[in-house]
Amino acid sequence: MSRNFLIIDPSEGIETLKALASPVRVDILKLLADQGPQNVNAIAAALGLPQSSVSANVQMLEEVGLIRTETQRAKKGNQKLCHTLFDEIMVMFKKDPATRGGNTIDVAMPLGLYTSCEVMAPCGLCSPEGIIGLLDVPDTFLDPRRMSAGLLWFTRGYVEYQFPNNVRLMEGEVEQVEFQLELSSEAPGTASNWPSDITFLINNVEIGTWTSPGDFGDQRGIYTPSWWKLKGSQYGMLKSVSVNAEGTFVDGVKISPVSLRDLDLPAHRSVRFKIEVRDSAHHPGGVNIFGRGFGNYDQDIVMRLTAAGRGPSQASGA
């Protein structure tokens, strides 16, 4: 299962919302989502519309980034093949990022607000109030109630979070990007000795792999709700994954030579942070990720951008 999500803030994505305001354009997106890539003539035939009308609407959808097109050779000349880019579109207001003295910007991302995922069972989602959907059913990761998740786990695969790229708001050149999150391995039941290689990527650039030592269940997590079974994962380790000019570090220990130069953050509209357990991992021991209401640290996944020459600030919620 692989799904892509788009989050639209009305204050920033008004042109995208205008494109979605047309029933014809919505029908085109639905057709592409249901039937897969189609050329303009096929779309026109399926919707009973003139080819010229479909072409104009396809152009607008492409301009706002909801679809992509490619030209392919056909029996007579060329044809434009249209692909939808997103399986789910969500509209929500984002809170303004907190700024501290102009030198750092922190954004806290709720655990369930991932924008892309592909997971394998055993897997599941929980809010502080209860289990979300069905356990060990990967499609549950598409349940809208995931927005309230405080714990998620999977054996193989990934979740990816899309953070706003606030580099342009910084005073001075960015010297570090850092992510803080609580995580552990995922064992059948729990096991303190259950290593798992967890790989991190930023904007599809692999920045490094950290090996979690185990899945911790010896005592209830400080914030883990009382209804959660004691035999299940209780808490994780709070890790800091940072990239600067010298390389990539976990809790100050260098894990790879990938540096800020390799990420080229100013060239991207967003900062996409992926957490992955690969089939090819030496220790493919799964992952638990803890958010608010679970574990020992009552916090979301926090991204911090720090500008050169200034000290760090305290993380803030989003």
Short mmCIF file of N, CA, C and O in Angstrom, two decimals, residues 44-158:
data_model
loop_
_atom_site.label_atom_id
_atom_site.label_comp_id
_atom_site.label_asym_id
_atom_site.label_seq_id
_atom_site.Cartn_x
_atom_site.Cartn_y
_atom_site.Cartn_z
N ALA A 44 -12.18 12.79 -22.06
CA ALA A 44 -13.33 13.44 -22.70
C ALA A 44 -14.44 12.44 -23.00
O ALA A 44 -15.63 12.71 -22.77
N ALA A 45 -14.07 11.26 -23.48
CA ALA A 45 -15.07 10.24 -23.79
C ALA A 45 -15.77 9.74 -22.53
O ALA A 45 -16.98 9.55 -22.50
N ALA A 46 -14.99 9.53 -21.46
CA ALA A 46 -15.55 9.00 -20.22
C ALA A 46 -16.49 9.98 -19.56
O ALA A 46 -17.50 9.59 -18.96
N LEU A 47 -16.19 11.27 -19.68
CA LEU A 47 -17.00 12.29 -19.01
C LEU A 47 -18.03 12.93 -19.95
O LEU A 47 -18.84 13.75 -19.50
N GLY A 48 -17.99 12.56 -21.22
CA GLY A 48 -18.94 13.14 -22.18
C GLY A 48 -18.74 14.62 -22.40
O GLY A 48 -19.71 15.39 -22.51
N LEU A 49 -17.47 15.02 -22.48
CA LEU A 49 -17.14 16.44 -22.63
C LEU A 49 -16.32 16.67 -23.89
O LEU A 49 -15.64 15.76 -24.38
N PRO A 50 -16.35 17.89 -24.43
CA PRO A 50 -15.51 18.20 -25.59
C PRO A 50 -14.03 18.10 -25.21
O PRO A 50 -13.63 18.42 -24.09
N GLN A 51 -13.24 17.67 -26.19
CA GLN A 51 -11.80 17.53 -25.94
C GLN A 51 -11.17 18.86 -25.55
O GLN A 51 -10.29 18.92 -24.69
N SER A 52 -11.64 19.94 -26.14
CA SER A 52 -11.09 21.27 -25.83
C SER A 52 -11.35 21.66 -24.39
O SER A 52 -10.50 22.27 -23.72
N SER A 53 -12.54 21.32 -23.88
CA SER A 53 -12.88 21.63 -22.49
C SER A 53 -12.00 20.84 -21.52
O SER A 53 -11.50 21.37 -20.53
N VAL A 54 -11.80 19.56 -21.82
CA VAL A 54 -10.96 18.73 -20.98
C VAL A 54 -9.52 19.25 -20.99
O VAL A 54 -8.86 19.32 -19.94
N SER A 55 -9.03 19.63 -22.14
CA SER A 55 -7.65 20.14 -22.23
C SER A 55 -7.45 21.36 -21.36
O SER A 55 -6.43 21.49 -20.66
N ALA A 56 -8.43 22.29 -21.37
CA ALA A 56 -8.31 23.50 -20.56
C ALA A 56 -8.31 23.18 -19.07
O ALA A 56 -7.54 23.76 -18.29
N ASN A 57 -9.17 22.24 -18.67
CA ASN A 57 -9.24 21.89 -17.25
C ASN A 57 -8.02 21.10 -16.81
O ASN A 57 -7.54 21.27 -15.68
N VAL A 58 -7.50 20.24 -17.67
CA VAL A 58 -6.28 19.51 -17.36
C VAL A 58 -5.12 20.47 -17.17
O VAL A 58 -4.30 20.32 -16.26
N GLN A 59 -5.05 21.50 -18.01
CA GLN A 59 -3.98 22.49 -17.90
C GLN A 59 -4.02 23.18 -16.54
O GLN A 59 -2.98 23.38 -15.90
N MET A 60 -5.23 23.54 -16.07
CA MET A 60 -5.34 24.21 -14.78
C MET A 60 -4.94 23.28 -13.64
O MET A 60 -4.23 23.69 -12.70
N LEU A 61 -5.35 22.01 -13.72
CA LEU A 61 -4.98 21.06 -12.67
C LEU A 61 -3.47 20.85 -12.63
O LEU A 61 -2.88 20.70 -11.56
N GLU A 62 -2.84 20.88 -13.79
CA GLU A 62 -1.39 20.73 -13.85
C GLU A 62 -0.69 21.96 -13.29
O GLU A 62 0.31 21.85 -12.59
N GLU A 63 -1.22 23.13 -13.57
CA GLU A 63 -0.60 24.37 -13.11
C GLU A 63 -0.57 24.48 -11.59
O GLU A 63 0.37 25.04 -11.03
N VAL A 64 -1.59 23.94 -10.91
CA VAL A 64 -1.62 24.02 -9.45
C VAL A 64 -1.00 22.79 -8.79
O VAL A 64 -1.00 22.66 -7.57
N GLY A 65 -0.49 21.86 -9.60
CA GLY A 65 0.24 20.72 -9.05
C GLY A 65 -0.60 19.56 -8.57
O GLY A 65 -0.14 18.74 -7.78
N LEU A 66 -1.84 19.44 -9.08
CA LEU A 66 -2.69 18.32 -8.68
C LEU A 66 -2.52 17.11 -9.59
O LEU A 66 -2.84 15.98 -9.19
N ILE A 67 -2.07 17.34 -10.80
CA ILE A 67 -1.78 16.24 -11.72
C ILE A 67 -0.46 16.54 -12.43
O ILE A 67 0.04 17.67 -12.38
N ARG A 68 0.07 15.55 -13.08
CA ARG A 68 1.21 15.76 -13.97
C ARG A 68 0.87 15.12 -15.31
O ARG A 68 0.08 14.17 -15.38
N THR A 69 1.45 15.62 -16.35
CA THR A 69 1.21 15.07 -17.67
C THR A 69 2.53 14.71 -18.34
O THR A 69 3.59 15.26 -18.00
N GLU A 70 2.46 13.77 -19.24
CA GLU A 70 3.63 13.41 -20.04
C GLU A 70 3.18 13.13 -21.47
O GLU A 70 2.07 12.64 -21.69
N THR A 71 4.01 13.46 -22.41
CA THR A 71 3.69 13.25 -23.82
C THR A 71 4.24 11.90 -24.27
O THR A 71 5.42 11.60 -24.06
N GLN A 72 3.36 11.09 -24.86
CA GLN A 72 3.76 9.78 -25.36
C GLN A 72 3.42 9.67 -26.83
O GLN A 72 2.47 10.28 -27.31
N ARG A 73 4.18 8.85 -27.51
CA ARG A 73 3.91 8.61 -28.92
C ARG A 73 2.67 7.74 -29.06
O ARG A 73 2.49 6.76 -28.33
N ALA A 74 1.80 8.10 -29.98
CA ALA A 74 0.59 7.33 -30.26
C ALA A 74 0.63 6.85 -31.71
O ALA A 74 1.58 7.13 -32.45
N LYS A 75 -0.42 6.13 -32.11
CA LYS A 75 -0.46 5.64 -33.48
C LYS A 75 -0.43 6.79 -34.48
O LYS A 75 0.16 6.69 -35.56
N LYS A 76 -1.10 7.88 -34.10
CA LYS A 76 -1.09 9.08 -34.94
C LYS A 76 -0.59 10.25 -34.12
O LYS A 76 -1.34 10.83 -33.33
N GLY A 77 0.67 10.56 -34.25
CA GLY A 77 1.23 11.70 -33.53
C GLY A 77 1.52 11.38 -32.07
O GLY A 77 1.90 10.26 -31.73
N ASN A 78 1.29 12.37 -31.21
CA ASN A 78 1.55 12.23 -29.78
C ASN A 78 0.26 12.38 -28.98
O ASN A 78 -0.73 12.95 -29.47
N GLN A 79 0.27 11.89 -27.75
CA GLN A 79 -0.87 12.05 -26.86
C GLN A 79 -0.36 12.50 -25.50
O GLN A 79 0.76 12.19 -25.10
N LYS A 80 -1.21 13.26 -24.79
CA LYS A 80 -0.86 13.73 -23.46
C LYS A 80 -1.49 12.79 -22.43
O LYS A 80 -2.72 12.68 -22.36
N LEU A 81 -0.65 12.12 -21.65
CA LEU A 81 -1.12 11.19 -20.63
C LEU A 81 -1.14 11.90 -19.29
O LEU A 81 -0.14 12.50 -18.88
N CYS A 82 -2.27 11.81 -18.59
CA CYS A 82 -2.46 12.53 -17.33
C CYS A 82 -2.39 11.57 -16.14
O CYS A 82 -3.00 10.51 -16.16
N HIS A 83 -1.64 11.97 -15.10
CA HIS A 83 -1.49 11.18 -13.88
C HIS A 83 -1.95 12.03 -12.70
O HIS A 83 -1.54 13.18 -12.57
N THR A 84 -2.75 11.44 -11.81
CA THR A 84 -3.06 12.14 -10.56
C THR A 84 -1.89 11.98 -9.60
O THR A 84 -1.20 10.95 -9.60
N LEU A 85 -1.63 13.00 -8.78
CA LEU A 85 -0.49 12.98 -7.87
C LEU A 85 -0.86 12.63 -6.44
O LEU A 85 0.01 12.25 -5.65
N PHE A 86 -2.15 12.75 -6.09
CA PHE A 86 -2.54 12.57 -4.71
C PHE A 86 -3.77 11.66 -4.60
O PHE A 86 -4.69 11.75 -5.40
N ASP A 87 -3.76 10.80 -3.59
CA ASP A 87 -4.88 9.91 -3.32
C ASP A 87 -5.87 10.54 -2.34
O ASP A 87 -7.02 10.13 -2.28
N GLU A 88 -5.40 11.49 -1.57
CA GLU A 88 -6.24 12.12 -0.56
C GLU A 88 -5.83 13.57 -0.42
O GLU A 88 -4.63 13.90 -0.41
N ILE A 89 -6.81 14.47 -0.35
CA ILE A 89 -6.57 15.90 -0.21
C ILE A 89 -7.27 16.39 1.04
O ILE A 89 -8.47 16.17 1.21
N MET A 90 -6.52 17.04 1.93
CA MET A 90 -7.07 17.55 3.19
C MET A 90 -6.88 19.06 3.24
O MET A 90 -5.84 19.57 2.85
N VAL A 91 -7.91 19.74 3.72
CA VAL A 91 -7.87 21.20 3.87
C VAL A 91 -7.86 21.52 5.36
O VAL A 91 -8.75 21.09 6.09
N MET A 92 -6.83 22.22 5.82
CA MET A 92 -6.78 22.60 7.23
C MET A 92 -5.90 23.83 7.38
O MET A 92 -5.01 24.10 6.56
N PHE A 93 -6.18 24.59 8.44
CA PHE A 93 -5.36 25.75 8.74
C PHE A 93 -4.15 25.32 9.55
O PHE A 93 -4.28 24.59 10.53
N LYS A 94 -2.98 25.74 9.13
CA LYS A 94 -1.77 25.48 9.89
C LYS A 94 -1.52 26.66 10.82
O LYS A 94 -1.69 27.81 10.42
N LYS A 95 -1.12 26.34 12.03
CA LYS A 95 -0.76 27.42 12.94
C LYS A 95 0.58 28.01 12.54
O LYS A 95 1.44 27.31 12.01
N ASP A 96 0.75 29.31 12.81
CA ASP A 96 2.00 29.96 12.46
C ASP A 96 3.15 29.34 13.25
O ASP A 96 3.02 29.06 14.44
N PRO A 97 4.29 29.11 12.58
CA PRO A 97 5.43 28.57 13.31
C PRO A 97 5.91 29.55 14.36
O PRO A 97 5.85 30.76 14.18
N ALA A 98 6.41 29.00 15.46
CA ALA A 98 6.92 29.86 16.53
C ALA A 98 8.33 30.31 16.18
O ALA A 98 9.15 29.54 15.72
N THR A 99 8.62 31.57 16.38
CA THR A 99 9.97 32.08 16.14
C THR A 99 10.53 32.62 17.44
O THR A 99 9.81 33.24 18.23
N ARG A 100 11.77 32.41 17.69
CA ARG A 100 12.43 32.84 18.91
C ARG A 100 13.64 33.66 18.53
O ARG A 100 14.66 33.13 18.14
N GLY A 101 13.52 34.99 18.61
CA GLY A 101 14.65 35.85 18.36
C GLY A 101 15.15 35.80 16.93
O GLY A 101 16.24 36.25 16.65
N GLY A 102 14.35 35.24 16.01
CA GLY A 102 14.73 35.21 14.62
C GLY A 102 15.76 34.15 14.28
O GLY A 102 16.15 34.01 13.13
N ASN A 103 16.24 33.36 15.27
CA ASN A 103 17.33 32.43 14.99
C ASN A 103 16.87 30.98 14.85
O ASN A 103 17.58 30.16 14.29
N THR A 104 15.71 30.64 15.40
CA THR A 104 15.21 29.28 15.26
C THR A 104 13.72 29.31 14.95
O THR A 104 13.01 30.24 15.34
N ILE A 105 13.29 28.31 14.24
CA ILE A 105 11.86 28.10 14.00
C ILE A 105 11.56 26.64 14.28
O ILE A 105 12.19 25.75 13.70
N ASP A 106 10.64 26.41 15.19
CA ASP A 106 10.23 25.06 15.56
C ASP A 106 8.82 24.80 15.08
O ASP A 106 7.94 25.65 15.22
N VAL A 107 8.60 23.63 14.50
CA VAL A 107 7.27 23.20 14.09
C VAL A 107 7.01 21.82 14.67
O VAL A 107 7.82 20.90 14.47
N ALA A 108 5.91 21.67 15.40
CA ALA A 108 5.54 20.39 15.99
C ALA A 108 4.47 19.73 15.12
O ALA A 108 3.42 20.30 14.89
N MET A 109 4.76 18.52 14.64
CA MET A 109 3.87 17.81 13.74
C MET A 109 3.17 16.67 14.49
O MET A 109 3.82 15.77 15.00
N PRO A 110 1.82 16.69 14.57
CA PRO A 110 1.11 15.59 15.21
C PRO A 110 1.47 14.26 14.57
O PRO A 110 1.67 14.16 13.35
N LEU A 111 1.55 13.23 15.38
CA LEU A 111 2.03 11.93 14.92
C LEU A 111 1.23 11.38 13.75
O LEU A 111 1.78 10.78 12.82
N GLY A 112 -0.09 11.58 13.77
CA GLY A 112 -0.94 11.01 12.73
C GLY A 112 -1.01 11.82 11.46
O GLY A 112 -1.68 11.42 10.50
N LEU A 113 -0.31 12.95 11.40
CA LEU A 113 -0.42 13.84 10.25
C LEU A 113 0.66 13.54 9.22
O LEU A 113 1.27 14.44 8.64
N TYR A 114 0.94 12.27 8.98
CA TYR A 114 1.87 11.91 7.92
C TYR A 114 1.18 12.14 6.57
O TYR A 114 -0.05 12.08 6.45
N THR A 115 1.95 12.44 5.56
CA THR A 115 1.39 12.75 4.24
C THR A 115 1.60 11.63 3.24
O THR A 115 1.05 11.66 2.14
N SER A 116 2.38 10.62 3.60
CA SER A 116 2.56 9.47 2.74
C SER A 116 2.95 8.29 3.62
O SER A 116 3.60 8.46 4.66
N CYS A 117 2.51 7.09 3.22
CA CYS A 117 2.83 5.92 4.03
C CYS A 117 2.79 4.66 3.18
O CYS A 117 2.11 4.60 2.16
N GLU A 118 3.53 3.67 3.63
CA GLU A 118 3.48 2.32 3.08
C GLU A 118 3.96 1.40 4.18
O GLU A 118 5.14 1.42 4.53
N VAL A 119 3.06 0.62 4.78
CA VAL A 119 3.41 -0.17 5.94
C VAL A 119 2.98 -1.62 5.76
O VAL A 119 2.10 -1.93 4.95
N MET A 120 3.64 -2.49 6.52
CA MET A 120 3.31 -3.91 6.53
C MET A 120 2.98 -4.34 7.95
O MET A 120 3.55 -3.84 8.92
N ALA A 121 2.05 -5.28 8.09
CA ALA A 121 1.67 -5.82 9.39
C ALA A 121 2.78 -6.72 9.93
O ALA A 121 3.57 -7.28 9.15
N PRO A 122 2.82 -6.86 11.27
CA PRO A 122 1.96 -6.25 12.27
C PRO A 122 2.11 -4.73 12.28
O PRO A 122 3.22 -4.21 12.18
N CYS A 123 0.98 -4.05 12.43
CA CYS A 123 0.97 -2.60 12.42
C CYS A 123 -0.29 -2.12 13.13
O CYS A 123 -1.23 -2.89 13.35
N GLY A 124 -0.30 -0.84 13.48
CA GLY A 124 -1.49 -0.31 14.13
C GLY A 124 -1.34 1.13 14.54
O GLY A 124 -0.25 1.71 14.49
N LEU A 125 -2.46 1.70 14.96
CA LEU A 125 -2.55 3.09 15.40
C LEU A 125 -3.39 3.14 16.67
O LEU A 125 -4.39 2.43 16.78
N CYS A 126 -2.99 4.01 17.60
CA CYS A 126 -3.78 4.23 18.81
C CYS A 126 -3.83 5.72 19.12
O CYS A 126 -2.84 6.44 18.94
N SER A 127 -4.97 6.17 19.59
CA SER A 127 -5.09 7.49 20.19
C SER A 127 -5.05 7.29 21.70
O SER A 127 -5.14 6.15 22.18
N PRO A 128 -4.92 8.35 22.50
CA PRO A 128 -4.94 8.17 23.95
C PRO A 128 -6.24 7.56 24.46
O PRO A 128 -6.29 7.01 25.56
N GLU A 129 -7.29 7.61 23.63
CA GLU A 129 -8.60 7.09 24.04
C GLU A 129 -8.83 5.64 23.64
O GLU A 129 -9.67 4.96 24.21
N GLY A 130 -8.12 5.15 22.62
CA GLY A 130 -8.35 3.77 22.20
C GLY A 130 -7.70 3.45 20.88
O GLY A 130 -7.06 4.30 20.23
N ILE A 131 -7.88 2.21 20.45
CA ILE A 131 -7.33 1.75 19.18
C ILE A 131 -8.07 2.39 18.02
O ILE A 131 -9.29 2.55 18.05
N ILE A 132 -7.35 2.74 16.97
CA ILE A 132 -7.94 3.34 15.77
C ILE A 132 -8.07 2.25 14.72
O ILE A 132 -7.08 1.60 14.35
N GLY A 133 -9.27 2.04 14.24
CA GLY A 133 -9.48 1.07 13.17
C GLY A 133 -9.18 -0.35 13.61
O GLY A 133 -9.45 -0.75 14.75
N LEU A 134 -8.57 -1.11 12.71
CA LEU A 134 -8.27 -2.52 12.94
C LEU A 134 -6.77 -2.73 13.06
O LEU A 134 -5.99 -2.17 12.29
N LEU A 135 -6.37 -3.53 14.03
CA LEU A 135 -4.96 -3.84 14.19
C LEU A 135 -4.49 -4.76 13.06
O LEU A 135 -5.25 -5.61 12.58
N ASP A 136 -3.25 -4.57 12.65
CA ASP A 136 -2.60 -5.40 11.63
C ASP A 136 -3.26 -5.33 10.27
O ASP A 136 -3.14 -6.24 9.45
N VAL A 137 -3.97 -4.23 10.01
CA VAL A 137 -4.57 -3.98 8.70
C VAL A 137 -3.95 -2.69 8.16
O VAL A 137 -4.28 -1.59 8.63
N PRO A 138 -3.03 -2.77 7.20
CA PRO A 138 -2.34 -1.57 6.72
C PRO A 138 -3.27 -0.44 6.26
O PRO A 138 -2.93 0.73 6.43
N ASP A 139 -4.44 -0.78 5.70
CA ASP A 139 -5.34 0.28 5.24
C ASP A 139 -5.84 1.16 6.38
O ASP A 139 -6.32 2.27 6.13
N THR A 140 -5.74 0.70 7.62
CA THR A 140 -6.13 1.54 8.76
C THR A 140 -5.30 2.82 8.81
O THR A 140 -5.75 3.83 9.34
N PHE A 141 -4.10 2.78 8.23
CA PHE A 141 -3.25 3.98 8.24
C PHE A 141 -3.85 5.09 7.37
O PHE A 141 -3.34 6.21 7.36
N LEU A 142 -4.93 4.80 6.63
CA LEU A 142 -5.63 5.82 5.85
C LEU A 142 -6.87 6.34 6.58
O LEU A 142 -7.54 7.25 6.09
N ASP A 143 -7.19 5.77 7.72
CA ASP A 143 -8.38 6.17 8.49
C ASP A 143 -8.23 7.64 8.90
O ASP A 143 -7.21 8.03 9.48
N PRO A 144 -9.23 8.49 8.63
CA PRO A 144 -9.13 9.90 9.02
C PRO A 144 -8.89 10.09 10.52
O PRO A 144 -8.33 11.12 10.92
N ARG A 145 -9.28 9.12 11.33
CA ARG A 145 -9.06 9.26 12.77
C ARG A 145 -7.59 9.17 13.14
O ARG A 145 -7.24 9.38 14.32
N ARG A 146 -6.74 8.87 12.17
CA ARG A 146 -5.30 8.84 12.45
C ARG A 146 -4.79 10.18 12.96
O ARG A 146 -3.73 10.25 13.58
N MET A 147 -5.54 11.26 12.68
CA MET A 147 -5.11 12.59 13.11
C MET A 147 -4.95 12.67 14.62
O MET A 147 -4.21 13.51 15.13
N SER A 148 -5.65 11.80 15.36
CA SER A 148 -5.56 11.83 16.83
C SER A 148 -4.57 10.81 17.37
O SER A 148 -4.48 10.62 18.59
N ALA A 149 -3.79 10.17 16.52
CA ALA A 149 -2.90 9.10 16.96
C ALA A 149 -1.83 9.60 17.93
O ALA A 149 -1.26 10.68 17.74
N GLY A 150 -1.57 8.79 18.96
CA GLY A 150 -0.48 9.05 19.89
C GLY A 150 0.57 7.96 19.85
O GLY A 150 1.62 8.08 20.47
N LEU A 151 0.28 6.88 19.12
CA LEU A 151 1.21 5.78 18.95
C LEU A 151 0.92 5.09 17.62
O LEU A 151 -0.25 4.85 17.29
N LEU A 152 1.96 4.81 16.88
CA LEU A 152 1.82 4.00 15.67
C LEU A 152 3.00 3.04 15.58
O LEU A 152 4.08 3.32 16.10
N TRP A 153 2.77 1.92 14.93
CA TRP A 153 3.84 0.94 14.77
C TRP A 153 3.65 0.16 13.48
O TRP A 153 2.54 0.03 12.97
N PHE A 154 4.76 -0.34 12.94
CA PHE A 154 4.72 -1.21 11.77
C PHE A 154 6.01 -2.01 11.71
O PHE A 154 7.01 -1.66 12.35
N THR A 155 5.96 -3.10 10.96
CA THR A 155 7.10 -4.01 10.87
C THR A 155 8.07 -3.62 9.76
O THR A 155 9.29 -3.64 9.94
N ARG A 156 7.54 -3.29 8.58
CA ARG A 156 8.33 -2.82 7.45
C ARG A 156 7.58 -1.65 6.82
O ARG A 156 6.36 -1.53 6.93
N GLY A 157 8.33 -0.81 6.10
CA GLY A 157 7.70 0.29 5.39
C GLY A 157 8.12 1.63 5.93
O GLY A 157 9.20 1.77 6.53
N TYR A 158 7.25 2.63 5.75
CA TYR A 158 7.61 3.99 6.15
C TYR A 158 6.38 4.85 6.40
O TYR A 158 5.27 4.54 5.96
#
